[in-house]
């Protein structure tokens, strides 16, 4: 089984770390392929960057030349999953939803700890649309920007632990969700520090994608995620000319 | 006052009709500028096309060379408004929200009549995120594709009236919202046929944009819609090279 | 175009200030007529007073002898808008709803800052019924009684700013709504102090009323707001005899 | 124990029938006093009439010269209960809420069958504000106007039974609430016909009022329902002069 | 009228105190019978114990040899009420719901003060299912275990008062509900200390049960609470052999 | 890895079929152990039976003598999962929640098709508590009793297909969930007939349990699902004496 794990930003080292986290979670026999978009921001921390990432991920996945069994979109709180579902016949799993869905099997309420405060409303909106917000105690910002997570892993752990502890104590969370693809790999440390289960979205998404494939389940095509109707689409794929030259 | 009214698809005739509807609703002294995206689908009827439109509208608005006072995004149920709000300092008004917000001043419940069934969940999701769904009695599909509205205006009116009447009778709607930018101009006929107020999103959005400008109000920049943080964005604007040659 | 702006209490100076705020927001050519009820409390700060105001506003508007195009009910969180909508054919805009609806175009969440703590549940209830509460971060009381706003404008600004700042910091509001007709005119100062858009309900309501008139839209009469059925109403208008003698 | 049961309209025969229903439900030793407002509509079937009734009931109750232990407001879906709660120290029970609250002890979902279609949104709004709507399967209109219930009791039963049966079959109601004070006395017939418990709001409200009195419980005065602040109220009581002469 | 009041745990002294509280609230002529389950925990403070109590209460009530008119299940936030409703034809009233329902007649919002923190989610879940959570300001834990309430009544009052005061001040509760059957009898003290109405679930449930009986109302049998279908049930009643030997 | 799959009723053939379905979904190396409760109903179709099953499943799982890695509770819409989570340290997955959670990755809305109408409210309540109801389009009854599913598999398929088709057409479901452990094995046929993904809860639960184990995740023990406090529990395990003799 081959699963494409699409980073939402253009930072290759983050793709590598996400892919490594995915591979660690995958079953034997699952091949993980990390994808980096051909365009977009080096980190996604807002709506413009997220919308651009949505298209960039679709562009990248569509241009992947080999067969694959499922796609994981590895951006926490990002746009675009619905578009991928329309374009593909294989299952598409977003890490925001995968993590929330997994956390709900582990405790009465969960909290998300993410990067910057400005990302909080995006995540809240994604969870609301996904119908996975009823048991979300809070979405909290650690104050660490996406790229700082890589640069300062120790500070990141401290900042995330602090918010996780508040979530458990004040918001009554019983499970912590790591709200950024770039936090992949920190779960074990934070779990030890906080004493509650910690869910990493990439790992959760990979196992869900594997399960869907194994059960022979994929996106329903009867309505919302039916393939796009045949029509004229100007300038798509977007960077055809530009990328041809690279 | 100059208001940019951005069509979400690449069909120029639809831009023209939307701009005309906008101009008819505008106050004396308001200049309406219709914009057609440089790339994307000739009609938006799903998530992929909608996400592409989100970026295409941002691309087009950002490349507009003159000053302006507000932007109306004229796609019903489409993505992207939040991105524009980050990128711009002037007010951004989405017709989905403008129409719903206006309808709520006119009756206890409103229904949206849109194009194809597959657009219904997108619209429902937009209204839910906007927090404007509590008094939405239903979102109903007329079965007319976006481009058919222009080609067969008579059939369009019939199909919309049929759903509007059901919405009033069965769903207890007291106001009808036209759920497609391409329905601009049909409101008067449908109002006569159905006996309830009919809200066109483009007209509603223009008056709201005008009001915000007049009241000196624009998007809050303290959190969700703060300007994007400075960072490396590869390949943006998207079609720079390609469009340079066109 | 003539818009009646009905104060909900019997304090003429408050009517004057509300009318001035309305006039400042109105388009050229719009005539604003401030109305003071013939009976009721000199300030509305609770349910009894609000219910009395509901009837007093209907009484006053119905006795207005000239034609008019729309009515603004200028009490924040007060009862009665639905009754006016039944009795009139022109649009009726409540400032509670106008301000909330406007605020939602400006930020992800808004908070209301009102007068006394006891008014908070009334406002929350009005927003819930209006279906405009989903993006309301909080309703906060400044502790200033309605009539103190006029007497102590400086203390009022301080008290409102304090709550507005807490709303932005703690409740994650991105927009502040002034939750009292008597706060008309304070918006600009508070905006400067808080750094977020500040919406005054009277100004918002006037522009919405103007827009509805210009778009030819008015209250739907098919169900909830149909004209009252013909029947015997004892003692209405209420103060006919009493007021005849005044 | 003396309980005032306030009719919301000015039809004395309806007051009599409501008081009789209340007396039949009351415990031995409870005295029921029916009150008819001094002004207002002969039947309440909309917002204007309901708001007028709100004030008329407060006016009437306040002018009641003897001591009493509780007040039942006997209008289904009407305004005003909150005002009475402010003005009085004894418990105030609204029949809309009493019936819903009682029905919820009897089945998983309940439906309300009321008079005219235009009353449905008022009732829905009252239940929503009361927080008693989550298990309301539907509010259905029988099409019988309030005064027709008295004139044509047989037709009323048929019309109510028809809607009650639909509520049970289609909406999955397990309990029927009679949604009009004027339906007092029909519960037994409808119960026999429909095979589900039928709750009459007047009877339910009387037993709840009795229980509150017996338990020594009354309205909390710490916030929402604190007594009105001392202030100038012009023209209250409303019909002092007029009624003095009657 | 005879009402069975079923304790959910096996501590006889608690049954006695609950029965005494019930008797104090009952009308003259109502006989209260306290029941102690034949098996289960000596106090219920979690899901396992609560599920066991659910079955133990059904077991005990079914084995009660005399006729009775209603059953009160006297465990706050416990499971099982729905099962009793299926098995019995008389009304079944759970104290969690009785207290919430009663509190809602007394103030705009209520809070529950219960025993241990771990009981909070159970109570929240019960209120959500009952559709009685919309006006619940908070469920707060006093930190007192169930059996400590009896042992240390003074400390219990202090701990409950502390949380009640926070609920009123911080959560804007206007009524306090005592969230444990073992708090029966503390209401008067806490009311004096907190200045808001305090509702004891046992007392509330008894008066509701009496009212239902007097009104001739009982559980609807058309769907959710229809009697169990005839089928083979192994090992029921559960302790037949064991208890035969006692 | 060993997963206990606990049937909720005492029908051994149903345990066998559930275990077979579980085994078919399990990864290589996962051992499935089917458990049949020692007491309870031969089929669960209501609250009494479900509560009894809750305890019977806990009793059975606790008496399982070998080590295991996770437990699947294989009753759709049944009580008890929370109790197991308290008693065990390994993950517990309920098929109601597993199926809903899985369906939400496959389409915008899902519907459940279950057995008898009386089971519908139980399932709706379970989904509401689980916070997985927001995207549930409907819960529909096929009219087939649990044991009829085995006896008349052909009729079962027809009855389920009919409701599934209605769910897709009328309720806009895009995915069907089989709402009974006894439907295990029918998914493929129904999928072929209905053209939408069909989720079997047992299969879904097994893959989720496997994933949790593989990710090293289990129930949070900090609050709701902490182990029961040490206390006296009379008569537990319930059938000790009785079963000793069997």
PDB file of N, CA and C in Angstrom, chain F residues 81-125:
ATOM      1  N   UNK F  81     -20.044   1.575  27.270  1.00  0.00           N
ATOM      2  CA  UNK F  81     -18.655   1.802  26.865  1.00  0.00           C
ATOM      3  C   UNK F  81     -17.881   2.592  27.915  1.00  0.00           C
ATOM      4  N   UNK F  82     -18.482   3.596  28.519  1.00  0.00           N
ATOM      5  CA  UNK F  82     -17.789   4.422  29.515  1.00  0.00           C
ATOM      6  C   UNK F  82     -17.362   3.595  30.728  1.00  0.00           C
ATOM      7  N   UNK F  83     -18.190   2.621  31.108  1.00  0.00           N
ATOM      8  CA  UNK F  83     -17.841   1.783  32.253  1.00  0.00           C
ATOM      9  C   UNK F  83     -16.619   0.933  31.957  1.00  0.00           C
ATOM     10  N   UNK F  84     -16.596   0.341  30.781  1.00  0.00           N
ATOM     11  CA  UNK F  84     -15.431  -0.449  30.382  1.00  0.00           C
ATOM     12  C   UNK F  84     -14.181   0.407  30.380  1.00  0.00           C
ATOM     13  N   UNK F  85     -14.322   1.634  29.899  1.00  0.00           N
ATOM     14  CA  UNK F  85     -13.143   2.508  29.850  1.00  0.00           C
ATOM     15  C   UNK F  85     -12.589   2.777  31.240  1.00  0.00           C
ATOM     16  N   UNK F  86     -13.458   2.851  32.237  1.00  0.00           N
ATOM     17  CA  UNK F  86     -12.983   3.035  33.603  1.00  0.00           C
ATOM     18  C   UNK F  86     -12.259   1.793  34.120  1.00  0.00           C
ATOM     19  N   UNK F  87     -12.839   0.644  33.777  1.00  0.00           N
ATOM     20  CA  UNK F  87     -12.349  -0.600  34.369  1.00  0.00           C
ATOM     21  C   UNK F  87     -11.062  -1.101  33.730  1.00  0.00           C
ATOM     22  N   UNK F  88     -10.811  -0.682  32.493  1.00  0.00           N
ATOM     23  CA  UNK F  88      -9.685  -1.241  31.739  1.00  0.00           C
ATOM     24  C   UNK F  88      -8.622  -0.191  31.455  1.00  0.00           C
ATOM     25  N   UNK F  89      -7.418  -0.682  31.201  1.00  0.00           N
ATOM     26  CA  UNK F  89      -6.353   0.212  30.772  1.00  0.00           C
ATOM     27  C   UNK F  89      -6.143   0.180  29.265  1.00  0.00           C
ATOM     28  N   UNK F  90      -6.691  -0.831  28.625  1.00  0.00           N
ATOM     29  CA  UNK F  90      -6.522  -0.920  27.172  1.00  0.00           C
ATOM     30  C   UNK F  90      -7.632  -0.124  26.484  1.00  0.00           C
ATOM     31  N   UNK F  91      -7.434   0.217  25.216  1.00  0.00           N
ATOM     32  CA  UNK F  91      -8.456   0.987  24.493  1.00  0.00           C
ATOM     33  C   UNK F  91      -9.775   0.217  24.382  1.00  0.00           C
ATOM     34  N   UNK F  92     -10.861   0.942  24.467  1.00  0.00           N
ATOM     35  CA  UNK F  92     -12.199   0.392  24.280  1.00  0.00           C
ATOM     36  C   UNK F  92     -12.848   1.137  23.126  1.00  0.00           C
ATOM     37  N   UNK F  93     -13.321   0.405  22.144  1.00  0.00           N
ATOM     38  CA  UNK F  93     -13.935   1.048  20.985  1.00  0.00           C
ATOM     39  C   UNK F  93     -15.352   0.515  20.817  1.00  0.00           C
ATOM     40  N   UNK F  94     -16.294   1.438  20.786  1.00  0.00           N
ATOM     41  CA  UNK F  94     -17.697   1.104  20.596  1.00  0.00           C
ATOM     42  C   UNK F  94     -18.018   1.155  19.107  1.00  0.00           C
ATOM     43  N   UNK F  95     -18.761   0.177  18.617  1.00  0.00           N
ATOM     44  CA  UNK F  95     -18.985   0.152  17.159  1.00  0.00           C
ATOM     45  C   UNK F  95     -19.861   1.297  16.674  1.00  0.00           C
ATOM     46  N   UNK F  96     -20.725   1.819  17.538  1.00  0.00           N
ATOM     47  CA  UNK F  96     -21.552   2.968  17.135  1.00  0.00           C
ATOM     48  C   UNK F  96     -20.667   4.138  16.757  1.00  0.00           C
ATOM     49  N   UNK F  97     -19.719   4.392  17.605  1.00  0.00           N
ATOM     50  CA  UNK F  97     -18.830   5.530  17.397  1.00  0.00           C
ATOM     51  C   UNK F  97     -17.807   5.237  16.308  1.00  0.00           C
ATOM     52  N   UNK F  98     -17.325   4.022  16.264  1.00  0.00           N
ATOM     53  CA  UNK F  98     -16.342   3.665  15.243  1.00  0.00           C
ATOM     54  C   UNK F  98     -16.931   3.844  13.847  1.00  0.00           C
ATOM     55  N   UNK F  99     -18.155   3.389  13.694  1.00  0.00           N
ATOM     56  CA  UNK F  99     -18.775   3.481  12.373  1.00  0.00           C
ATOM     57  C   UNK F  99     -19.035   4.929  11.988  1.00  0.00           C
ATOM     58  N   UNK F 100     -19.536   5.715  12.925  1.00  0.00           N
ATOM     59  CA  UNK F 100     -19.814   7.119  12.619  1.00  0.00           C
ATOM     60  C   UNK F 100     -18.528   7.850  12.281  1.00  0.00           C
ATOM     61  N   UNK F 101     -17.534   7.624  13.104  1.00  0.00           N
ATOM     62  CA  UNK F 101     -16.251   8.283  12.897  1.00  0.00           C
ATOM     63  C   UNK F 101     -15.659   7.922  11.541  1.00  0.00           C
ATOM     64  N   UNK F 102     -15.772   6.673  11.164  1.00  0.00           N
ATOM     65  CA  UNK F 102     -15.245   6.225   9.871  1.00  0.00           C
ATOM     66  C   UNK F 102     -16.055   6.811   8.718  1.00  0.00           C
ATOM     67  N   UNK F 103     -17.370   6.809   8.870  1.00  0.00           N
ATOM     68  CA  UNK F 103     -18.228   7.328   7.796  1.00  0.00           C
ATOM     69  C   UNK F 103     -17.913   8.787   7.495  1.00  0.00           C
ATOM     70  N   UNK F 104     -17.531   9.522   8.518  1.00  0.00           N
ATOM     71  CA  UNK F 104     -17.277  10.948   8.332  1.00  0.00           C
ATOM     72  C   UNK F 104     -16.035  11.223   7.480  1.00  0.00           C
ATOM     73  N   UNK F 105     -15.197  10.238   7.291  1.00  0.00           N
ATOM     74  CA  UNK F 105     -14.061  10.408   6.369  1.00  0.00           C
ATOM     75  C   UNK F 105     -14.456  10.134   4.917  1.00  0.00           C
ATOM     76  N   UNK F 106     -15.676   9.680   4.717  1.00  0.00           N
ATOM     77  CA  UNK F 106     -16.069   9.184   3.388  1.00  0.00           C
ATOM     78  C   UNK F 106     -17.109  10.038   2.680  1.00  0.00           C
ATOM     79  N   UNK F 107     -17.787  10.905   3.402  1.00  0.00           N
ATOM     80  CA  UNK F 107     -18.808  11.717   2.756  1.00  0.00           C
ATOM     81  C   UNK F 107     -19.250  12.845   3.668  1.00  0.00           C
ATOM     82  N   UNK F 108     -20.028  13.730   3.110  1.00  0.00           N
ATOM     83  CA  UNK F 108     -20.411  14.940   3.842  1.00  0.00           C
ATOM     84  C   UNK F 108     -21.413  14.628   4.950  1.00  0.00           C
ATOM     85  N   UNK F 109     -22.302  13.696   4.681  1.00  0.00           N
ATOM     86  CA  UNK F 109     -23.296  13.280   5.677  1.00  0.00           C
ATOM     87  C   UNK F 109     -23.443  11.759   5.605  1.00  0.00           C
ATOM     88  N   UNK F 110     -23.757  11.162   6.735  1.00  0.00           N
ATOM     89  CA  UNK F 110     -24.010   9.728   6.734  1.00  0.00           C
ATOM     90  C   UNK F 110     -25.352   9.454   7.382  1.00  0.00           C
ATOM     91  N   UNK F 111     -25.929   8.312   7.056  1.00  0.00           N
ATOM     92  CA  UNK F 111     -27.137   7.861   7.741  1.00  0.00           C
ATOM     93  C   UNK F 111     -26.885   6.483   8.316  1.00  0.00           C
ATOM     94  N   UNK F 112     -27.574   6.205   9.405  1.00  0.00           N
ATOM     95  CA  UNK F 112     -27.535   4.889  10.022  1.00  0.00           C
ATOM     96  C   UNK F 112     -28.822   4.160   9.657  1.00  0.00           C
ATOM     97  N   UNK F 113     -28.705   2.902   9.242  1.00  0.00           N
ATOM     98  CA  UNK F 113     -29.899   2.072   9.069  1.00  0.00           C
ATOM     99  C   UNK F 113     -29.835   0.972  10.124  1.00  0.00           C
ATOM    100  N   UNK F 114     -30.834   0.961  10.989  1.00  0.00           N
ATOM    101  CA  UNK F 114     -30.807   0.034  12.103  1.00  0.00           C
ATOM    102  C   UNK F 114     -31.981  -0.951  12.017  1.00  0.00           C
ATOM    103  N   UNK F 115     -32.296  -1.562  13.139  1.00  0.00           N
ATOM    104  CA  UNK F 115     -33.315  -2.607  13.167  1.00  0.00           C
ATOM    105  C   UNK F 115     -34.718  -2.018  13.377  1.00  0.00           C
ATOM    106  N   UNK F 116     -35.147  -1.952  14.621  1.00  0.00           N
ATOM    107  CA  UNK F 116     -36.509  -1.522  14.920  1.00  0.00           C
ATOM    108  C   UNK F 116     -36.550  -0.024  15.220  1.00  0.00           C
ATOM    109  N   UNK F 117     -37.697   0.544  14.988  1.00  0.00           N
ATOM    110  CA  UNK F 117     -37.908   1.961  15.233  1.00  0.00           C
ATOM    111  C   UNK F 117     -37.555   2.338  16.670  1.00  0.00           C
ATOM    112  N   UNK F 118     -37.812   1.462  17.608  1.00  0.00           N
ATOM    113  CA  UNK F 118     -37.560   1.818  18.997  1.00  0.00           C
ATOM    114  C   UNK F 118     -36.069   1.973  19.311  1.00  0.00           C
ATOM    115  N   UNK F 119     -35.213   1.442  18.443  1.00  0.00           N
ATOM    116  CA  UNK F 119     -33.772   1.589  18.659  1.00  0.00           C
ATOM    117  C   UNK F 119     -33.260   2.945  18.177  1.00  0.00           C
ATOM    118  N   UNK F 120     -34.044   3.614  17.371  1.00  0.00           N
ATOM    119  CA  UNK F 120     -33.574   4.868  16.773  1.00  0.00           C
ATOM    120  C   UNK F 120     -33.200   5.913  17.828  1.00  0.00           C
ATOM    121  N   UNK F 121     -34.074   6.175  18.805  1.00  0.00           N
ATOM    122  CA  UNK F 121     -33.680   7.195  19.794  1.00  0.00           C
ATOM    123  C   UNK F 121     -32.439   6.804  20.602  1.00  0.00           C
ATOM    124  N   UNK F 122     -32.261   5.543  20.876  1.00  0.00           N
ATOM    125  CA  UNK F 122     -31.043   5.123  21.590  1.00  0.00           C
ATOM    126  C   UNK F 122     -29.806   5.464  20.781  1.00  0.00           C
ATOM    127  N   UNK F 123     -29.867   5.169  19.497  1.00  0.00           N
ATOM    128  CA  UNK F 123     -28.715   5.447  18.636  1.00  0.00           C
ATOM    129  C   UNK F 123     -28.495   6.952  18.526  1.00  0.00           C
ATOM    130  N   UNK F 124     -29.567   7.685  18.322  1.00  0.00           N
ATOM    131  CA  UNK F 124     -29.439   9.145  18.248  1.00  0.00           C
ATOM    132  C   UNK F 124     -28.811   9.698  19.522  1.00  0.00           C
ATOM    133  N   UNK F 125     -29.221   9.161  20.646  1.00  0.00           N
ATOM    134  CA  UNK F 125     -28.655   9.636  21.917  1.00  0.00           C
ATOM    135  C   UNK F 125     -27.172   9.295  22.043  1.00  0.00           C
TER     136      UNK F 125
END
